[in-house]
mmCIF file of C-alpha atoms in Angstrom:
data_model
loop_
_atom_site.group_PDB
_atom_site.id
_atom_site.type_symbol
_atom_site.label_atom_id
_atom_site.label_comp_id
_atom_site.label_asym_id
_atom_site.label_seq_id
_atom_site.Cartn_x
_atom_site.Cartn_y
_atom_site.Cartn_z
ATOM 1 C CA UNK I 1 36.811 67.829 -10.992
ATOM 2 C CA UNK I 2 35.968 64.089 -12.318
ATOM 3 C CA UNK I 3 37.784 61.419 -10.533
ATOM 4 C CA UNK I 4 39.932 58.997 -12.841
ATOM 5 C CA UNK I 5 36.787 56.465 -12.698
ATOM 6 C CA UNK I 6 34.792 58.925 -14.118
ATOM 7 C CA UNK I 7 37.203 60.006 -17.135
ATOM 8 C CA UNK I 8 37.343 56.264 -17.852
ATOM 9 C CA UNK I 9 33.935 56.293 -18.022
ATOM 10 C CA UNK I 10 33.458 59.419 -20.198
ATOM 11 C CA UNK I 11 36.371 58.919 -22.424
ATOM 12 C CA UNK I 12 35.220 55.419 -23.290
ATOM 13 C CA UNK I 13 32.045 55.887 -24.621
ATOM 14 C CA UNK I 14 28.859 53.736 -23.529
ATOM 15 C CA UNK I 15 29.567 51.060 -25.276
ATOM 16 C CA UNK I 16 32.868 50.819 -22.789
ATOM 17 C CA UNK I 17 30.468 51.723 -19.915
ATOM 18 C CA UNK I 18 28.033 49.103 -20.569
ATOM 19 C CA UNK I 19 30.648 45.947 -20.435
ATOM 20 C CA UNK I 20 33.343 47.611 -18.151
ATOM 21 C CA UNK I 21 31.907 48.816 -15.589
ATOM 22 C CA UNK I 22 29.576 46.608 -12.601
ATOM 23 C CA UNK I 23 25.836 47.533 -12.912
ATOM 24 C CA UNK I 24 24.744 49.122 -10.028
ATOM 25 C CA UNK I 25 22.197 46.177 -9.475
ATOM 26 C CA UNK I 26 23.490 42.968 -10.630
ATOM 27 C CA UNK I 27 21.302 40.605 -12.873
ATOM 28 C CA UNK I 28 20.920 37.248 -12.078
ATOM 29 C CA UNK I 29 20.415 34.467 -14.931
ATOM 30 C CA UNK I 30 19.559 31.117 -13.924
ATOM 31 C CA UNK I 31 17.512 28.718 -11.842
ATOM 32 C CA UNK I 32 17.551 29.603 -8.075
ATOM 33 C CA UNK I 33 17.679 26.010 -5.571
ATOM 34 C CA UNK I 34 13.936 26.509 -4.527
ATOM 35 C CA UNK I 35 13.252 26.626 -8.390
ATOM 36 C CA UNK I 36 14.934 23.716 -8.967
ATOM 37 C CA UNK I 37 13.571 21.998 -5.833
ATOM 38 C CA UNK I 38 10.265 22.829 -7.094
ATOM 39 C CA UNK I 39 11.043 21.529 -10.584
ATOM 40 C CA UNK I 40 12.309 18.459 -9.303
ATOM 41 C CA UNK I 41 9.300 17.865 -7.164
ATOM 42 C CA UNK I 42 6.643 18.192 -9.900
ATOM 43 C CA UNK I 43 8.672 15.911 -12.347
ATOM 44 C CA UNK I 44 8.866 13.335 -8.893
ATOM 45 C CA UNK I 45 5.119 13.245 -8.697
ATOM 46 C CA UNK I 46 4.687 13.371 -12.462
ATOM 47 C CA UNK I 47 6.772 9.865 -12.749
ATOM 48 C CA UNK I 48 5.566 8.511 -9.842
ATOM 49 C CA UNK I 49 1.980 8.697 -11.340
ATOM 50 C CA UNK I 50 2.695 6.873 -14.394
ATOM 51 C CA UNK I 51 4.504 4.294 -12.862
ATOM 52 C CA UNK I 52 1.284 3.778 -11.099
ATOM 53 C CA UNK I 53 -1.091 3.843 -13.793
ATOM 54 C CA UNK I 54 1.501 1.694 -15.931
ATOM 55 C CA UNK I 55 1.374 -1.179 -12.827
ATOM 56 C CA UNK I 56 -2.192 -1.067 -13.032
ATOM 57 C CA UNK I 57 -2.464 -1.248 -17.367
ATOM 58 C CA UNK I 58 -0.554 -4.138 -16.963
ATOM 59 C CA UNK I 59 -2.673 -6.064 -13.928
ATOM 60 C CA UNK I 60 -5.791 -4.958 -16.406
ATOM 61 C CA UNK I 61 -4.106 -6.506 -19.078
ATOM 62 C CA UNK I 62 -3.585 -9.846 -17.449
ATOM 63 C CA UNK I 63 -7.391 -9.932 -15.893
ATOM 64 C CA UNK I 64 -8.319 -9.403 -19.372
ATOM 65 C CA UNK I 65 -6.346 -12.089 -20.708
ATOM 66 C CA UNK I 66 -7.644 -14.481 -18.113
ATOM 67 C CA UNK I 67 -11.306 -13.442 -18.735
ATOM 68 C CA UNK I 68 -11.130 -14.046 -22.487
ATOM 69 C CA UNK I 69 -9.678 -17.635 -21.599
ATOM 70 C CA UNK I 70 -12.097 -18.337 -19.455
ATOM 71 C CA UNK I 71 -14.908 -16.881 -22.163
ATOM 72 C CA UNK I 72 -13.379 -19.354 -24.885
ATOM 73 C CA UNK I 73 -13.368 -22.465 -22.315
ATOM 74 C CA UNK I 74 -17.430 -21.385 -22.068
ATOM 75 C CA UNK I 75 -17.804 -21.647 -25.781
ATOM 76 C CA UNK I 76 -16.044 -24.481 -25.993
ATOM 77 C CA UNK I 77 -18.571 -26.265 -23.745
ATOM 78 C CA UNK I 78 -21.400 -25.015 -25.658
ATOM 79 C CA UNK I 79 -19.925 -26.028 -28.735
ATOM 80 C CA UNK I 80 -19.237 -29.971 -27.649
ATOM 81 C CA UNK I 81 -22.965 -30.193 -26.596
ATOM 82 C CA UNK I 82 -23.451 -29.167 -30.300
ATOM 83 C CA UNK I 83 -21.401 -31.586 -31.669
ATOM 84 C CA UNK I 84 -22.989 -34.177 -29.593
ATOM 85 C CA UNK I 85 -26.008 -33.397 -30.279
ATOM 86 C CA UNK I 86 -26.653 -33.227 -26.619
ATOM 87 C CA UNK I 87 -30.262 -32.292 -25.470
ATOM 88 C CA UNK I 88 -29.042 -31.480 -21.903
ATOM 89 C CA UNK I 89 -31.272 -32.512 -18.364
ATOM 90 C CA UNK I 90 -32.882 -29.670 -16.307
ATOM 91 C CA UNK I 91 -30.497 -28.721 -13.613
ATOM 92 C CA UNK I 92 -26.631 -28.174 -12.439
ATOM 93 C CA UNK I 93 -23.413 -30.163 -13.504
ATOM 94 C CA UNK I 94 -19.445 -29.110 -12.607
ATOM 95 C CA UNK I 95 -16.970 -29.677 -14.692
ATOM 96 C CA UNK I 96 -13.266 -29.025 -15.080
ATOM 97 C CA UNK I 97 -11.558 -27.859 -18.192
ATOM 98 C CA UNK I 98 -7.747 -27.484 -19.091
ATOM 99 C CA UNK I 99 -6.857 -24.756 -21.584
ATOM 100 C CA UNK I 100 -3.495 -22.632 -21.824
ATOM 101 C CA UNK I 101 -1.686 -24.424 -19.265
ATOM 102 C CA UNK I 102 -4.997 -23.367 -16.657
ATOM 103 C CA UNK I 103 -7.270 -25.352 -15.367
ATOM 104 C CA UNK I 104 -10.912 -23.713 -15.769
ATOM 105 C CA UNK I 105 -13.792 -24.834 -13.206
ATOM 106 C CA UNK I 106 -17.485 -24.385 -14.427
ATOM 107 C CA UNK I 107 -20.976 -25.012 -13.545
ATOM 108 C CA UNK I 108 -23.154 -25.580 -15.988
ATOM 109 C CA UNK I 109 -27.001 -24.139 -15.254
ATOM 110 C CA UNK I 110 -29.681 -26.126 -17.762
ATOM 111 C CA UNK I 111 -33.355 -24.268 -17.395
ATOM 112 C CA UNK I 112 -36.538 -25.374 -19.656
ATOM 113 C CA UNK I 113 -38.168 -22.630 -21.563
ATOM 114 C CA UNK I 114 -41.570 -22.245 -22.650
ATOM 115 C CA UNK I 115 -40.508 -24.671 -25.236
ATOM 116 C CA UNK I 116 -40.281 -28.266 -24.666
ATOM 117 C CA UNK I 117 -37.728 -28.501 -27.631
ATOM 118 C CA UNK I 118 -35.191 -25.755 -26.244
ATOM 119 C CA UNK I 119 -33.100 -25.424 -22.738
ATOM 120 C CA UNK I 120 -31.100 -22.236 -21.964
ATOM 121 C CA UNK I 121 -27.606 -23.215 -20.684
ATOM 122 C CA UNK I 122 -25.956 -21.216 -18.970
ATOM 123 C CA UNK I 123 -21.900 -21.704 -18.156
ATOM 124 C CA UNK I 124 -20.609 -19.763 -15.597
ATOM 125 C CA UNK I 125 -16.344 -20.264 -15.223
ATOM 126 C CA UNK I 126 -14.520 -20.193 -12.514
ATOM 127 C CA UNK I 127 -10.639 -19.867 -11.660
ATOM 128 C CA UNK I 128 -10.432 -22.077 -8.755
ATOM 129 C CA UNK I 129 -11.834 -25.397 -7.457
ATOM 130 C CA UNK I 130 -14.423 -24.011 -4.517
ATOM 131 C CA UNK I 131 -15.608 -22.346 -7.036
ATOM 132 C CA UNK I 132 -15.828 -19.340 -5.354
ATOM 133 C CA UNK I 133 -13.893 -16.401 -7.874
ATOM 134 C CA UNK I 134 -16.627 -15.998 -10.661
ATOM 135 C CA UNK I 135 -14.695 -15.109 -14.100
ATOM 136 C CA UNK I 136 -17.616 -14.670 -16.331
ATOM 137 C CA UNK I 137 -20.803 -16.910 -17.624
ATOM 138 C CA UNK I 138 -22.148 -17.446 -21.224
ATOM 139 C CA UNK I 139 -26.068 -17.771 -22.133
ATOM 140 C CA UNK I 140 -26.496 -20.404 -24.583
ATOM 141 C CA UNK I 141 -29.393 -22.421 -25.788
ATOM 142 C CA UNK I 142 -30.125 -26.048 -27.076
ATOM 143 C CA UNK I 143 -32.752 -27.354 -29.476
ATOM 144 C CA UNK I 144 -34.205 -30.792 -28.698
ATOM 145 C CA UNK I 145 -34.454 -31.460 -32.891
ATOM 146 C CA UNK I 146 -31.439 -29.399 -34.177
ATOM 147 C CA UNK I 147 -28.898 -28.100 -31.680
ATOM 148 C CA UNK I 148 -28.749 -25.030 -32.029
ATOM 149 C CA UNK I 149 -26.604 -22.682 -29.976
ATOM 150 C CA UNK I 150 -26.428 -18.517 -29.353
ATOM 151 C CA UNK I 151 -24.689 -17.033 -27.272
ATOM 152 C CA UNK I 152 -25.118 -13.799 -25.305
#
């Protein structure tokens, strides 16, 4: 003889069965907290990364600007002993530029080359007064009858 559990079960079809009655193992959906610990945890590392590499695109970014200043003070130099017409002695001068609210500190190398006529010039820029932090230097040279200047 079938209990009254049982007849509800028979006399209501499967369909009935199937939403009326608890599953004998119940089915969980959803995120358990150790998933979402886990989840949590990669996205944590994930952000903390690119907050790093965006903090160091942006230090890069303002070397870069301060190395193409200092590159543009070089030419500049080269470009006045053009205009002078400047046939430059053998040896070292210092000088002190100011460009973009900076002041730029350079040495300025002059070498003679197998020609008489020509002297390699060499500017090498600095961003403080001991000159100590090199920024970058610039190859130039100067003809004795035409100035002529390229750079490297």
């Amino acid at each position: 003889m079938m209990n009254i559990d049982d007849q509800l079960k028979f006399s209501a079809g499967p369909a009935a069965r199937k939403n009326n009655c608890p599953p004998a193992h119940k089915q969980h959906h959803g995120f358990t907290l150790i998933e979402v610990m886990v989840a949590l945890t990669i996205i944590a590392i994930s952000l903390g990364a690119l907050l790093s590499t965006s903090g160091t695109q942006a230090s890069s970014a303002g070397y870069l600007k301060h190395k193409t200043l200092a590159h543009w003070v070089a030419v500049n130099e080269l470009t006045q002993i053009r205009i002078a017409k400047e046939f430059p002695d053998v040896g070292d001068k210092k000088g002190e530029t100011t460009m973009a609210n900076n002041d730029w500190y350079w040495v300025r190398t002059t070498k003679a080359t197998e020609d008489d006529n020509a002297r390699q010039i060499t500017f090498t820029m600095y961003s403080d007064k001991e000159r100590t932090q090199n920024i970058t230097s610039l190859i130039g040279y100067a003809n004795r009858d035409a100035p002529i200047l390229t750079t490297q």
